[in-house]
PDB file of N, CA and C in Angstrom:
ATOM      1  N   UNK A 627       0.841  -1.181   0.000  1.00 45.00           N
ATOM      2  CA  UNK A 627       0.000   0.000   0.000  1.00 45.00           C
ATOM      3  C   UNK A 627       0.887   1.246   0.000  1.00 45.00           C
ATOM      4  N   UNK A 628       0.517   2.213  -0.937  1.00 55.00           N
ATOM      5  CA  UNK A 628       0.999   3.389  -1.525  1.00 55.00           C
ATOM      6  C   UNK A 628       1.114   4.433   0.239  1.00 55.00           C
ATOM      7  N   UNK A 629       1.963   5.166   0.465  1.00 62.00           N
ATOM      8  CA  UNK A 629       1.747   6.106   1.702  1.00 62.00           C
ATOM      9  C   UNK A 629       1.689   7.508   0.645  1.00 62.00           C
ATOM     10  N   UNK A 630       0.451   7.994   1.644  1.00 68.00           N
ATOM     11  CA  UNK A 630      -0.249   9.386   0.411  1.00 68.00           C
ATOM     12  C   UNK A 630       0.657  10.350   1.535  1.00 68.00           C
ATOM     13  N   UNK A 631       1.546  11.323   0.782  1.00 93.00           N
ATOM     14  CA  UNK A 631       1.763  12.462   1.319  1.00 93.00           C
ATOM     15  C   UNK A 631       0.720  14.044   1.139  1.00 93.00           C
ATOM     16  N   UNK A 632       0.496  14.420   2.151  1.00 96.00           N
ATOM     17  CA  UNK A 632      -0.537  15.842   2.228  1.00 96.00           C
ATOM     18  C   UNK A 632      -0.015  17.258   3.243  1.00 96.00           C
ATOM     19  N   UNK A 633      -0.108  17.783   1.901  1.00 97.00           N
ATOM     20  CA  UNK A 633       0.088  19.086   2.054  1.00 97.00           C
ATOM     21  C   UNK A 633      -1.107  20.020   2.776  1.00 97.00           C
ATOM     22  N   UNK A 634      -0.850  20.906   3.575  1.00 97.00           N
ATOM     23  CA  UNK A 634      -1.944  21.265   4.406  1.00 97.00           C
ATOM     24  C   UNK A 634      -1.622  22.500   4.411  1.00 97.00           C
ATOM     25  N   UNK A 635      -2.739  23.457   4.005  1.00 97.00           N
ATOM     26  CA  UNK A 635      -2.937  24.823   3.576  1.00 97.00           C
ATOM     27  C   UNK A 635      -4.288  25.923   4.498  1.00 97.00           C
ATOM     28  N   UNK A 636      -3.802  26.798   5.321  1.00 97.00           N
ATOM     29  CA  UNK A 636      -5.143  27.598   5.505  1.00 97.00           C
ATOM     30  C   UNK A 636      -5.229  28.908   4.155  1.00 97.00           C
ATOM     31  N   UNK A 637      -6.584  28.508   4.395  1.00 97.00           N
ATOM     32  CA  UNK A 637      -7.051  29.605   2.670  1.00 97.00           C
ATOM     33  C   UNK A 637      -7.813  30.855   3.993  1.00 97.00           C
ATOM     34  N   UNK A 638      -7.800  31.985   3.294  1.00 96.00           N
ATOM     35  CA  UNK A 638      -9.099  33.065   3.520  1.00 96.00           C
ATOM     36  C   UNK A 638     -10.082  32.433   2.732  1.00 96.00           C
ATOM     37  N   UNK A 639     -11.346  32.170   3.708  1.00 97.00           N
ATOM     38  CA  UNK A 639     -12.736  32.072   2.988  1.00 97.00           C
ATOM     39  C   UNK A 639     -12.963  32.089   1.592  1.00 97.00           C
ATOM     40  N   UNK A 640     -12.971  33.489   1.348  1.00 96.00           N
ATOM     41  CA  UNK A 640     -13.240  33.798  -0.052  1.00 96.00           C
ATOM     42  C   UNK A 640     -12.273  33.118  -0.952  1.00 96.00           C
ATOM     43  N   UNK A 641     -11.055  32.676  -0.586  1.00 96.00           N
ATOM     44  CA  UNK A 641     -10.424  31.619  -2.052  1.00 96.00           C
ATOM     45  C   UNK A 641     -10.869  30.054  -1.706  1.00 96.00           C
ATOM     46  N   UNK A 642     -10.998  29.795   0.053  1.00 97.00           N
ATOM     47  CA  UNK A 642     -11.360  28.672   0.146  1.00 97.00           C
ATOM     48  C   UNK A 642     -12.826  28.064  -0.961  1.00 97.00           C
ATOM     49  N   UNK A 643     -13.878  29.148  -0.951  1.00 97.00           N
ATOM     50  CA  UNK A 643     -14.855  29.181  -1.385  1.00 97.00           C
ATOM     51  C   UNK A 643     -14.522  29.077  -2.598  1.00 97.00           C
ATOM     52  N   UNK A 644     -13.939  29.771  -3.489  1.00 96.00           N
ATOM     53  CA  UNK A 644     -13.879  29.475  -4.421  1.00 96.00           C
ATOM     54  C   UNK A 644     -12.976  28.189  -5.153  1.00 96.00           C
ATOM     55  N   UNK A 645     -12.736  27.740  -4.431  1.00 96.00           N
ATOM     56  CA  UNK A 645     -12.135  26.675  -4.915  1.00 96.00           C
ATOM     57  C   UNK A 645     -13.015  25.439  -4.668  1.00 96.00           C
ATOM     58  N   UNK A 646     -13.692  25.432  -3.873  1.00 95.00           N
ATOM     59  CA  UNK A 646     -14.760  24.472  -3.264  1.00 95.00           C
ATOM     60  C   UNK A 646     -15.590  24.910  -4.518  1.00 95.00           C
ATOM     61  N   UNK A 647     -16.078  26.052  -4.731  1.00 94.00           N
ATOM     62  CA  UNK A 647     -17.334  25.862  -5.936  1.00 94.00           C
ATOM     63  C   UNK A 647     -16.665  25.457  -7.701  1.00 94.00           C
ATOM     64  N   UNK A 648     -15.605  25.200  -7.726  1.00 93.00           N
ATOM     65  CA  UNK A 648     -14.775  24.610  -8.726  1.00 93.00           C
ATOM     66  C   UNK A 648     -14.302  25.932  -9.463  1.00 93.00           C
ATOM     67  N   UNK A 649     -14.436  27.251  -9.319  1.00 94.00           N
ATOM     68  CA  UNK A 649     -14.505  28.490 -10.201  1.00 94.00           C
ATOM     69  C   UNK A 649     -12.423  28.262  -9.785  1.00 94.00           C
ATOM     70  N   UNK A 650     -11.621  28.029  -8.892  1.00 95.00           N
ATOM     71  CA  UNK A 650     -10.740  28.281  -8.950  1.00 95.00           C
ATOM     72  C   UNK A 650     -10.141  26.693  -8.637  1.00 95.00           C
ATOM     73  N   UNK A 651      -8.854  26.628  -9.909  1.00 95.00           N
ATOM     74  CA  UNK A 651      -8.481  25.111 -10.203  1.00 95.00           C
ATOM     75  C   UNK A 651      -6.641  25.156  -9.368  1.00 95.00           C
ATOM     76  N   UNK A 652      -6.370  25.981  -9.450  1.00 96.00           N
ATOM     77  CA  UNK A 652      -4.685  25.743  -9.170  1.00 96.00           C
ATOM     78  C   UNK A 652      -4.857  27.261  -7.336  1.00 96.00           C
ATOM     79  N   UNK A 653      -3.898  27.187  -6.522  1.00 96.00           N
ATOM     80  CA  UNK A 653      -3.518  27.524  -5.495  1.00 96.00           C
ATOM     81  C   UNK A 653      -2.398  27.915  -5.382  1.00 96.00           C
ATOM     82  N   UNK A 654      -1.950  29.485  -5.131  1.00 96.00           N
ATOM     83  CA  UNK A 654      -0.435  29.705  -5.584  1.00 96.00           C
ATOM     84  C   UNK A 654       0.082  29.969  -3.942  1.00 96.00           C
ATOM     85  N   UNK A 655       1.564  29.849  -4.224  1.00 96.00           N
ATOM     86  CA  UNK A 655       2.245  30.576  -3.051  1.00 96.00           C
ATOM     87  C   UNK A 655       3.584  31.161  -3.688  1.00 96.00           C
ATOM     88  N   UNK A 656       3.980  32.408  -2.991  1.00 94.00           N
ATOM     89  CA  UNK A 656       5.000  33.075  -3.733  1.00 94.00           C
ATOM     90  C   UNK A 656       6.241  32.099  -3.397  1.00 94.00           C
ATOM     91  N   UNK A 657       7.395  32.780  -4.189  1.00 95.00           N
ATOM     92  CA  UNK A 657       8.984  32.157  -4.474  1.00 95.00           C
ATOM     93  C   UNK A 657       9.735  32.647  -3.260  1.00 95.00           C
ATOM     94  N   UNK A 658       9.062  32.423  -1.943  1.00 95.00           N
ATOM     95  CA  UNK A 658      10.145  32.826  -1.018  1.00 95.00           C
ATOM     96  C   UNK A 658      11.198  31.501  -0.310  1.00 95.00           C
ATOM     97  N   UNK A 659      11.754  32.196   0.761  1.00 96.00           N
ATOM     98  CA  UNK A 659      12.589  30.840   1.132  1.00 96.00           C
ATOM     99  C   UNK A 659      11.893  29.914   1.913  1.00 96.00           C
ATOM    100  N   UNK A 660      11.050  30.353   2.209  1.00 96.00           N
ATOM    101  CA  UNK A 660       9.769  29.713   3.337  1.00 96.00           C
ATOM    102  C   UNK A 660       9.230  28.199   2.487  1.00 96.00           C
ATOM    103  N   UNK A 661       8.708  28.760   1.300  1.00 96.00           N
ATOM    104  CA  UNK A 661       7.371  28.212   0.100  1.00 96.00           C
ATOM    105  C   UNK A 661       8.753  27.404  -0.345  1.00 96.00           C
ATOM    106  N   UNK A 662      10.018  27.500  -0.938  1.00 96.00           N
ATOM    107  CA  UNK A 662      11.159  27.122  -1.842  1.00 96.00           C
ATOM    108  C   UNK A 662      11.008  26.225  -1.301  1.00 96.00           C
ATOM    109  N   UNK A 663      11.835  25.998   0.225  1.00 96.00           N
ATOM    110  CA  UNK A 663      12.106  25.203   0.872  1.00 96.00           C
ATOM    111  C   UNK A 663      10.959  23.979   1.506  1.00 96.00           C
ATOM    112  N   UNK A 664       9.987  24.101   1.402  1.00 95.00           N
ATOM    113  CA  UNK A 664       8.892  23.203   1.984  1.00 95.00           C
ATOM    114  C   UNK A 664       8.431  22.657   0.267  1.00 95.00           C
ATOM    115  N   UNK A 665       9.092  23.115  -0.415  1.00 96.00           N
ATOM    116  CA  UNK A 665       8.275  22.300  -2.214  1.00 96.00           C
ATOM    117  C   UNK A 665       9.466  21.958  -2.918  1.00 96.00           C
ATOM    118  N   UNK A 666      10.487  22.096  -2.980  1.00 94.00           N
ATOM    119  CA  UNK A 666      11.205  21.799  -3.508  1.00 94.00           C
ATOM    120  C   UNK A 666      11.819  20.447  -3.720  1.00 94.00           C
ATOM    121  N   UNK A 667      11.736  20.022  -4.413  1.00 92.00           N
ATOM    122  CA  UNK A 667      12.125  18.453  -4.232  1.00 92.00           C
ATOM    123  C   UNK A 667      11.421  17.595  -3.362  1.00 92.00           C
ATOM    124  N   UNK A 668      10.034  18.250  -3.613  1.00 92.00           N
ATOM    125  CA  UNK A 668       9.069  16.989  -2.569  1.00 92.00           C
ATOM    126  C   UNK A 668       8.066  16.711  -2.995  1.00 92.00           C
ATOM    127  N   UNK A 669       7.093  15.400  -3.189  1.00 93.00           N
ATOM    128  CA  UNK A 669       6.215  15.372  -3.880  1.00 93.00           C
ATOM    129  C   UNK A 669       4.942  15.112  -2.532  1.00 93.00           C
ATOM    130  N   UNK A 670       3.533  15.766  -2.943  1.00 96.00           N
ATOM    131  CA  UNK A 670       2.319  15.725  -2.428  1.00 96.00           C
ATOM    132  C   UNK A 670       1.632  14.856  -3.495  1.00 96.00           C
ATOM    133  N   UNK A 671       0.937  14.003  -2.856  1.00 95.00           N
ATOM    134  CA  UNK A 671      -0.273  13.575  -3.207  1.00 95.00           C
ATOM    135  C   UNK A 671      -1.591  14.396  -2.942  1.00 95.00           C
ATOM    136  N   UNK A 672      -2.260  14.685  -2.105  1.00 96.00           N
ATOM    137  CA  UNK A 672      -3.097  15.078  -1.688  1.00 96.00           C
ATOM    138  C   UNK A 672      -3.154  16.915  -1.429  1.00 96.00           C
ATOM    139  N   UNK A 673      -3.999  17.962  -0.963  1.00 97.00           N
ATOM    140  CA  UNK A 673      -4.204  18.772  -0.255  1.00 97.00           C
ATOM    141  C   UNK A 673      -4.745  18.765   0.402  1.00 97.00           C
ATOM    142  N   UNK A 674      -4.710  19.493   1.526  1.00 97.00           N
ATOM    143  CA  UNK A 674      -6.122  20.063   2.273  1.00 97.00           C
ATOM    144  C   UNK A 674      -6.222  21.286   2.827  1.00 97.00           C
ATOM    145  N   UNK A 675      -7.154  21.684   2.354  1.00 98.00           N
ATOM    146  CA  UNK A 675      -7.164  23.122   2.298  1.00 98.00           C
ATOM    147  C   UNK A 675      -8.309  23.481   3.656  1.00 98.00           C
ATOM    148  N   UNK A 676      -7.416  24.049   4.741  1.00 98.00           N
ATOM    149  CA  UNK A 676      -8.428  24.631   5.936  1.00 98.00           C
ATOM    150  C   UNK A 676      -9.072  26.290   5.574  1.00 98.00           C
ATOM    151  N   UNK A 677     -10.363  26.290   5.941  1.00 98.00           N
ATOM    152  CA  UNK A 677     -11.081  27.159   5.875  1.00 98.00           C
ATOM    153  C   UNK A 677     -10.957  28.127   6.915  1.00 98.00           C
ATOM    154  N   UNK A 678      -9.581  29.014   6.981  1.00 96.00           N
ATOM    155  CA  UNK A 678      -9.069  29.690   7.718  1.00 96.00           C
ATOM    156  C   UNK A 678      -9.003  28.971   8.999  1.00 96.00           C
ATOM    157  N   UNK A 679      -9.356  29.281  10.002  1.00 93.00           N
ATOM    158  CA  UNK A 679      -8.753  28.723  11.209  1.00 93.00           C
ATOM    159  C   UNK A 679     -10.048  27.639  11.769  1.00 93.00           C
ATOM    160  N   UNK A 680     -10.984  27.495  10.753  1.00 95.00           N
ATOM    161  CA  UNK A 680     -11.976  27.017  11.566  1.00 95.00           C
ATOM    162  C   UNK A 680     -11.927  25.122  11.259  1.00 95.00           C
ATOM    163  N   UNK A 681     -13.033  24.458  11.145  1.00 96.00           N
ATOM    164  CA  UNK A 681     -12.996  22.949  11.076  1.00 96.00           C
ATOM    165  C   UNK A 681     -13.315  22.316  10.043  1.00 96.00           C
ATOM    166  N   UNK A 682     -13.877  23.395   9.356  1.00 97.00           N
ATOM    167  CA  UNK A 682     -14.265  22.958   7.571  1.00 97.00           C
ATOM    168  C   UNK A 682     -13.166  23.128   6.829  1.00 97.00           C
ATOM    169  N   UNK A 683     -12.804  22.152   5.841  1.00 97.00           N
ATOM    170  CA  UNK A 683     -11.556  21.617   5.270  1.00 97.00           C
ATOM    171  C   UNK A 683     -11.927  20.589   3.692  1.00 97.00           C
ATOM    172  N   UNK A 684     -11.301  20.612   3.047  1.00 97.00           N
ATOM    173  CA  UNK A 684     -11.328  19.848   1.722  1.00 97.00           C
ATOM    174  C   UNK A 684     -10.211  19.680   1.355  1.00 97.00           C
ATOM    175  N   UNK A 685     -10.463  18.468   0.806  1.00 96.00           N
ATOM    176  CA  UNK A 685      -8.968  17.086   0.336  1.00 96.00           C
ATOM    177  C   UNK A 685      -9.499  17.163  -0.978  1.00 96.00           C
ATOM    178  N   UNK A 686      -8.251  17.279  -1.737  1.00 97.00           N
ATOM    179  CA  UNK A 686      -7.861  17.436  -3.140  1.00 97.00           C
ATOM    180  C   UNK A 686      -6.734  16.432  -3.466  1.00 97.00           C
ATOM    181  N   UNK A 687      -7.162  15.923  -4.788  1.00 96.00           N
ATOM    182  CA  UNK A 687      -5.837  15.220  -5.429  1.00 96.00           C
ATOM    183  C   UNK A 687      -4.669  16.527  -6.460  1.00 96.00           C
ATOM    184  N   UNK A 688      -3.628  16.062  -5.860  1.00 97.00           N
ATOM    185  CA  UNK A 688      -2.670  17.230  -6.504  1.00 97.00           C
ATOM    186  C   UNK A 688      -2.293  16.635  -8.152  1.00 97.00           C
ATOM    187  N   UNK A 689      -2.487  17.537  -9.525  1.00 96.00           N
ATOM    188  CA  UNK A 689      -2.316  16.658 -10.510  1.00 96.00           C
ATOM    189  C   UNK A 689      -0.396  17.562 -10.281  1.00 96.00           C
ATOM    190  N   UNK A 690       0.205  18.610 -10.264  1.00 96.00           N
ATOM    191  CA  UNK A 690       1.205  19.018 -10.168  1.00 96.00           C
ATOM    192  C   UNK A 690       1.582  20.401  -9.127  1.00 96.00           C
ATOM    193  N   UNK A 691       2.664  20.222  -8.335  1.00 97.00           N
ATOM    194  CA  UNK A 691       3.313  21.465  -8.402  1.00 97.00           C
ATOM    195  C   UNK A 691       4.345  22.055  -8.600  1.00 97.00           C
ATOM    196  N   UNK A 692       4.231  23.289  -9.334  1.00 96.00           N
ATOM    197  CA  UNK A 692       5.671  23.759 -10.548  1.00 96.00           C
ATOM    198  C   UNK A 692       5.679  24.973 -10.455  1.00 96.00           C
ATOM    199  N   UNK A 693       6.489  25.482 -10.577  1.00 96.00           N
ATOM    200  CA  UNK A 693       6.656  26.548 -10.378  1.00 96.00           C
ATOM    201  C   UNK A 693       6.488  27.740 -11.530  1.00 96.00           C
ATOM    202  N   UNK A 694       5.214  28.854 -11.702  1.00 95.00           N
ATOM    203  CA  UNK A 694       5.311  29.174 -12.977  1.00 95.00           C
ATOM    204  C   UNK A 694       5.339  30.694 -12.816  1.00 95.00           C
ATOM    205  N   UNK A 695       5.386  31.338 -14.234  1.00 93.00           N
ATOM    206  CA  UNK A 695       5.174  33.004 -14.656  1.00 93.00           C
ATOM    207  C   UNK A 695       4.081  33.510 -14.995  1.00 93.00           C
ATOM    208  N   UNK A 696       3.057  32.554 -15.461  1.00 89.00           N
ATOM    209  CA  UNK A 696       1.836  32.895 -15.619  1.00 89.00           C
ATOM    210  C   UNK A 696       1.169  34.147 -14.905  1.00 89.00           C
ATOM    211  N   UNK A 697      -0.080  34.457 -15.094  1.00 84.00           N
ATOM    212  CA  UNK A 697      -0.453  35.661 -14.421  1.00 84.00           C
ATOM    213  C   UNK A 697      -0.943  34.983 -13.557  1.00 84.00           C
ATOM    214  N   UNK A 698      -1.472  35.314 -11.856  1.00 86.00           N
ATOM    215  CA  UNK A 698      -2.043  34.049 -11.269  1.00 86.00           C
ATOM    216  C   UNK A 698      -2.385  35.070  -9.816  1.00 86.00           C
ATOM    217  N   UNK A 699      -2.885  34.792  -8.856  1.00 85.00           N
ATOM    218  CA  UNK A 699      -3.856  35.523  -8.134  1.00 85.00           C
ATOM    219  C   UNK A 699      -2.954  36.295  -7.262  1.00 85.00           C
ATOM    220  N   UNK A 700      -1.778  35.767  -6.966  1.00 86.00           N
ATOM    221  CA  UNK A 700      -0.381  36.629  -6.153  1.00 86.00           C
ATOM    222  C   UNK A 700      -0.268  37.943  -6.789  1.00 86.00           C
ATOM    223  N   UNK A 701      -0.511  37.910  -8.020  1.00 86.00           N
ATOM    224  CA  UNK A 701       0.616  39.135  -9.025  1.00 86.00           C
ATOM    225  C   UNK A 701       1.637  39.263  -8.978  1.00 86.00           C
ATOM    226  N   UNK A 702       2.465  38.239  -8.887  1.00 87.00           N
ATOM    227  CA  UNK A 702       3.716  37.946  -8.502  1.00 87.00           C
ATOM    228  C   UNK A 702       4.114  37.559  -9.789  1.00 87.00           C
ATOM    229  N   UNK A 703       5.109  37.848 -10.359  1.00 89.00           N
ATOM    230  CA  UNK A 703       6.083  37.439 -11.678  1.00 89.00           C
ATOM    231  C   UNK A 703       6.264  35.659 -11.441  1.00 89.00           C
ATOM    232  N   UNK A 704       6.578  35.427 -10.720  1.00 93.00           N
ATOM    233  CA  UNK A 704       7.045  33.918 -10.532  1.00 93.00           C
ATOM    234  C   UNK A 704       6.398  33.476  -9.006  1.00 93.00           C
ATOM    235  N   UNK A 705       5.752  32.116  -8.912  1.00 96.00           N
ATOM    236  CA  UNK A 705       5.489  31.632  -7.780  1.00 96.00           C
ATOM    237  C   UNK A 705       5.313  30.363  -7.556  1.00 96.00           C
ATOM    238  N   UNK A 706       4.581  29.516  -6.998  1.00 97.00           N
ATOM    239  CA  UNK A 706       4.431  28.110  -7.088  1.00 97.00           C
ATOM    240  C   UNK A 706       2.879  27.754  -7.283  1.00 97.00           C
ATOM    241  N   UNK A 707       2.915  27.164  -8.309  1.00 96.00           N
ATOM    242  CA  UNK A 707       1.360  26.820  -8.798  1.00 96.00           C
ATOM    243  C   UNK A 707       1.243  25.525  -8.130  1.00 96.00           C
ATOM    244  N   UNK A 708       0.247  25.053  -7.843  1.00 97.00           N
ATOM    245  CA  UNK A 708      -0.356  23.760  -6.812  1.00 97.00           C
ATOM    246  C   UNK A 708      -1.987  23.442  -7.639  1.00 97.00           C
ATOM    247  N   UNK A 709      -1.469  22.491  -8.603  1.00 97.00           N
ATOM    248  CA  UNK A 709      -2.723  22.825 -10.287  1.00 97.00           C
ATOM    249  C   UNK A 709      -3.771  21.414  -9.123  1.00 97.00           C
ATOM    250  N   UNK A 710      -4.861  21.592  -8.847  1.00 97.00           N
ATOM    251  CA  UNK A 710      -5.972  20.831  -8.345  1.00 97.00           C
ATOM    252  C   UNK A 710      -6.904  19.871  -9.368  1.00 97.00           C
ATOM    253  N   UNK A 711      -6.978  18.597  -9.056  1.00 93.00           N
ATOM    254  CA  UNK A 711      -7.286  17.409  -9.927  1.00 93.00           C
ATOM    255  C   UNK A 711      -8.841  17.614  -9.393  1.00 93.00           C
ATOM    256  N   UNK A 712      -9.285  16.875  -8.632  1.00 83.00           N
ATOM    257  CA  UNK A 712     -11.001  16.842  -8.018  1.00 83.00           C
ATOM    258  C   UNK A 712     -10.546  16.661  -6.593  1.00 83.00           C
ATOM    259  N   UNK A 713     -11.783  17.031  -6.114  1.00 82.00           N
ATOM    260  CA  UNK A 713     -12.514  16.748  -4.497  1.00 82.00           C
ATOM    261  C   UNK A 713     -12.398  15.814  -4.400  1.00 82.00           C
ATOM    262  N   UNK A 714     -12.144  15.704  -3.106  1.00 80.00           N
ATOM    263  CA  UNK A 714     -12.017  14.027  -2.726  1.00 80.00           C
ATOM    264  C   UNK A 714     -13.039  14.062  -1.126  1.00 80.00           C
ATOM    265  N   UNK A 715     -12.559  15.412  -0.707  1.00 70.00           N
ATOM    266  CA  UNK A 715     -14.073  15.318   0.382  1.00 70.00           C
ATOM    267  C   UNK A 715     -14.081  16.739   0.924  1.00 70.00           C
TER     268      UNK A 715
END
């Protein structure tokens, strides 16, 4: 049996929400040494994304995370994209 590694994220509401209603597919965090160092050379299976500090939470399958330039909700030139497969609960 496979051991699932999970990454564990508090969102503000309003992105938690939107990611729960499917309108938002990928989850960024900027290129600092903080974000570098906790993704770099490590692979997630899973997310879970806490609904700020409270008890409501959702598990996601991770299809990648990479690091891109795209335009993306940071406005950050470069950051780490975390691209979301489906709900899992």
């Amino acid at each position: 049996m496979k051991d699932f590694t999970t990454l564990h994220l508090v969102l503000k509401h309003h992105w938690f929400d939107k990611i729960v209603s499917g309108e938002k597919t990928s989850e960024y965090r900027e290129c600092s040494d903080y974000w570098n160092k906790r993704l770099t050379n490590k692979h997630f299976d899973t997310v879970v994304f806490h609904k700020g500090y409270t008890n409501t939470t959702a598990t996601y399958k991770i299809i990648s995370i990479d690091i891109t330039t795209q335009p993306n909700d940071l406005g950050a030139d470069k950051c780490w994209e975390i691209k979301l497969k489906n709900i899992l609960t």
